[in-house]
Tab-separated table of C-alpha atoms in Angstrom:
chain	number	residue	atom	x	y	z
W	334	UNK	CA	-25.054	98.733	74.529
W	335	UNK	CA	-22.669	100.303	71.999
W	336	UNK	CA	-19.948	97.797	72.849
W	337	UNK	CA	-22.449	94.936	72.519
W	338	UNK	CA	-23.451	96.243	69.085
W	339	UNK	CA	-19.811	96.534	67.981
W	340	UNK	CA	-19.137	93.015	69.222
W	341	UNK	CA	-22.159	91.621	67.342
W	342	UNK	CA	-21.058	93.299	64.112
W	343	UNK	CA	-17.402	92.294	64.584
W	344	UNK	CA	-18.384	88.648	65.060
W	345	UNK	CA	-20.597	88.825	61.960
W	346	UNK	CA	-17.673	90.237	59.974
W	347	UNK	CA	-15.129	87.743	61.309
W	348	UNK	CA	-17.382	84.698	60.824
W	349	UNK	CA	-18.767	85.973	57.497
W	350	UNK	CA	-22.385	85.790	58.594
W	351	UNK	CA	-25.043	85.941	55.916
W	352	UNK	CA	-27.736	87.164	58.349
W	353	UNK	CA	-27.501	89.967	60.892
W	354	UNK	CA	-30.236	90.815	63.385
W	355	UNK	CA	-30.114	94.332	64.811
W	356	UNK	CA	-33.785	94.610	65.747
W	357	UNK	CA	-35.047	96.405	68.867
W	358	UNK	CA	-31.710	98.114	69.581
W	359	UNK	CA	-32.984	101.702	69.868
W	360	UNK	CA	-30.540	102.729	67.133
W	361	UNK	CA	-30.844	106.371	66.084
W	362	UNK	CA	-28.122	106.138	63.430
W	363	UNK	CA	-27.066	103.454	61.016
W	364	UNK	CA	-24.151	101.656	62.727
W	365	UNK	CA	-20.872	102.877	61.244
W	366	UNK	CA	-19.305	99.563	62.231
W	367	UNK	CA	-21.367	97.949	59.425
W	368	UNK	CA	-19.731	100.257	56.892
W	369	UNK	CA	-16.182	100.081	58.239
W	370	UNK	CA	-13.383	99.117	55.854
W	371	UNK	CA	-14.828	96.833	53.165
W	372	UNK	CA	-18.172	96.518	54.969
W	373	UNK	CA	-19.829	93.139	55.318
W	374	UNK	CA	-19.373	91.676	51.860
W	375	UNK	CA	-20.968	88.334	52.755
W	376	UNK	CA	-24.086	89.745	54.383
W	377	UNK	CA	-27.293	88.820	52.542
W	378	UNK	CA	-30.000	89.659	55.086
W	379	UNK	CA	-30.055	92.661	57.385
W	380	UNK	CA	-32.812	93.021	59.964
W	381	UNK	CA	-33.069	96.432	61.609
W	382	UNK	CA	-36.736	96.659	62.530
W	383	UNK	CA	-38.109	98.689	65.427
W	384	UNK	CA	-35.229	101.074	65.901
W	385	UNK	CA	-35.240	104.861	65.553
W	386	UNK	CA	-33.332	105.251	62.299
W	387	UNK	CA	-34.114	108.399	60.303
W	388	UNK	CA	-31.733	107.987	57.362
W	389	UNK	CA	-29.714	105.401	55.488
W	390	UNK	CA	-26.091	105.850	54.404
W	391	UNK	CA	-25.293	106.779	50.807
W	392	UNK	CA	-22.628	104.052	50.630
W	393	UNK	CA	-24.954	101.233	51.735
W	394	UNK	CA	-24.737	99.404	48.397
W	395	UNK	CA	-20.963	99.776	48.246
W	396	UNK	CA	-20.414	98.347	51.737
W	397	UNK	CA	-23.179	95.705	51.708
W	398	UNK	CA	-23.245	94.718	48.018
W	399	UNK	CA	-24.731	91.245	48.450
W	400	UNK	CA	-27.867	92.218	50.339
W	401	UNK	CA	-30.840	90.173	49.205
W	402	UNK	CA	-33.225	91.197	51.991
W	403	UNK	CA	-33.349	94.465	53.924
W	404	UNK	CA	-35.874	94.848	56.739
W	405	UNK	CA	-36.194	98.405	58.014
W	406	UNK	CA	-39.808	98.533	59.100
W	407	UNK	CA	-40.934	100.444	62.185
W	408	UNK	CA	-38.222	103.100	62.189
W	409	UNK	CA	-38.479	106.843	61.496
W	410	UNK	CA	-36.896	106.871	58.048
W	411	UNK	CA	-37.835	109.982	56.098
W	412	UNK	CA	-35.663	109.635	52.985
W	413	UNK	CA	-34.188	106.648	51.171
W	414	UNK	CA	-30.985	107.563	49.303
W	415	UNK	CA	-30.818	107.128	45.536
W	416	UNK	CA	-27.836	104.827	46.058
W	417	UNK	CA	-30.252	102.091	47.174
W	418	UNK	CA	-30.801	101.551	43.453
W	419	UNK	CA	-27.299	100.033	43.373
W	420	UNK	CA	-28.311	97.074	45.556
W	421	UNK	CA	-28.685	94.969	42.424
W	422	UNK	CA	-29.258	91.678	44.283
W	423	UNK	CA	-31.986	93.058	46.549
W	424	UNK	CA	-35.140	90.908	46.400
W	425	UNK	CA	-37.035	92.065	49.495
W	426	UNK	CA	-37.228	95.595	50.898
W	427	UNK	CA	-39.453	96.405	53.856
W	428	UNK	CA	-39.801	100.108	54.620
W	429	UNK	CA	-43.277	99.907	56.116
W	430	UNK	CA	-44.173	101.890	59.230
W	431	UNK	CA	-41.678	104.693	58.696
W	432	UNK	CA	-42.093	108.403	57.936
W	433	UNK	CA	-41.549	108.308	54.168
W	434	UNK	CA	-43.302	111.032	52.185
W	435	UNK	CA	-41.451	110.390	48.942
W	436	UNK	CA	-39.637	107.315	47.665
W	437	UNK	CA	-36.837	107.542	45.138
W	438	UNK	CA	-37.511	106.171	41.649
W	439	UNK	CA	-34.307	104.113	41.845
W	440	UNK	CA	-36.088	101.472	43.947
W	441	UNK	CA	-38.452	100.874	41.043
W	442	UNK	CA	-35.471	100.037	38.854
W	443	UNK	CA	-34.221	97.157	41.024
W	444	UNK	CA	-34.753	94.205	38.673
W	445	UNK	CA	-34.222	91.497	41.324
W	446	UNK	CA	-36.757	93.097	43.698
W	447	UNK	CA	-39.768	90.842	44.295
W	448	UNK	CA	-41.208	92.131	47.576
W	449	UNK	CA	-41.582	95.814	48.374
W	450	UNK	CA	-43.413	96.963	51.476
W	451	UNK	CA	-44.150	100.660	51.892
W	452	UNK	CA	-47.350	100.478	53.953
W	453	UNK	CA	-48.076	102.924	56.761
W	454	UNK	CA	-45.909	105.798	55.613
W	455	UNK	CA	-46.887	109.324	54.584
W	456	UNK	CA	-46.697	108.642	50.850
W	457	UNK	CA	-48.743	110.858	48.564
W	458	UNK	CA	-47.774	109.136	45.315
W	459	UNK	CA	-45.419	106.600	43.772
W	460	UNK	CA	-43.001	107.424	40.960
W	461	UNK	CA	-44.049	106.011	37.554
W	462	UNK	CA	-41.141	103.530	37.721
W	463	UNK	CA	-43.038	101.641	40.434
W	464	UNK	CA	-46.242	101.210	38.491
W	465	UNK	CA	-44.290	100.142	35.395
W	466	UNK	CA	-42.334	97.481	37.287
W	467	UNK	CA	-44.473	94.455	36.498
W	468	UNK	CA	-42.043	92.013	38.132
W	469	UNK	CA	-43.110	92.997	41.651
W	470	UNK	CA	-45.554	90.283	42.733
W	471	UNK	CA	-45.711	91.544	46.320
W	472	UNK	CA	-45.946	95.290	46.704
W	473	UNK	CA	-47.831	96.558	49.727
W	474	UNK	CA	-48.412	100.302	49.723
W	475	UNK	CA	-50.912	102.570	51.408
W	476	UNK	CA	-51.207	105.896	49.616
W	477	UNK	CA	-52.676	108.851	51.473
W	478	UNK	CA	-54.234	110.196	48.261
W	479	UNK	CA	-54.623	107.275	45.820
W	480	UNK	CA	-55.746	109.502	42.940
W	481	UNK	CA	-52.116	110.521	42.386
W	482	UNK	CA	-50.787	106.962	42.047
W	483	UNK	CA	-48.352	106.870	39.144
W	484	UNK	CA	-49.200	110.322	37.845
C-alpha cells in the first residue's frame, strides 16, 4: 500500500494535479511524500477523510501553499498546528469527527475561509477569533459546554 501511495502522490506531482484523494487509506501519519522537496505547489484540494491521522505537519502551508480546500474529517487529529494560519488561500476546512479538544486561534484569522466544520470533536470552547470572524457563512461546531463559547 505504501508504494501505491507514493505512486499516487508522484503522479499528482508530475502531472501538477489540483485535486488529490487520499481517503480511506488507513494512514496513521501525514504522507512525507506530499511534503518532499517543494511539495505540491499546484495542489488546491486535498481529501484525506477516514484515515487515522493524529497530527498535521508544521510545514503544511509551506509545502502546499495553494490549498483552497482541506478535508480531514473522520481521523483522530488531536492538535492543529498554528502554521495552518499560513494557508492564506484556504476557503474550506473540514476537521469534523476528530479528537480536537482545542483549536488554535490562527484558523480564525484565515480571511479567505468560508466553510469551517468542527462538529463531533471534544471542543469545550472556541477562541474569541472565531466568534469575531463574521465572514464565515458556514461554520458547523458542536461544543460540549456551550456556555463557554467565545469567553
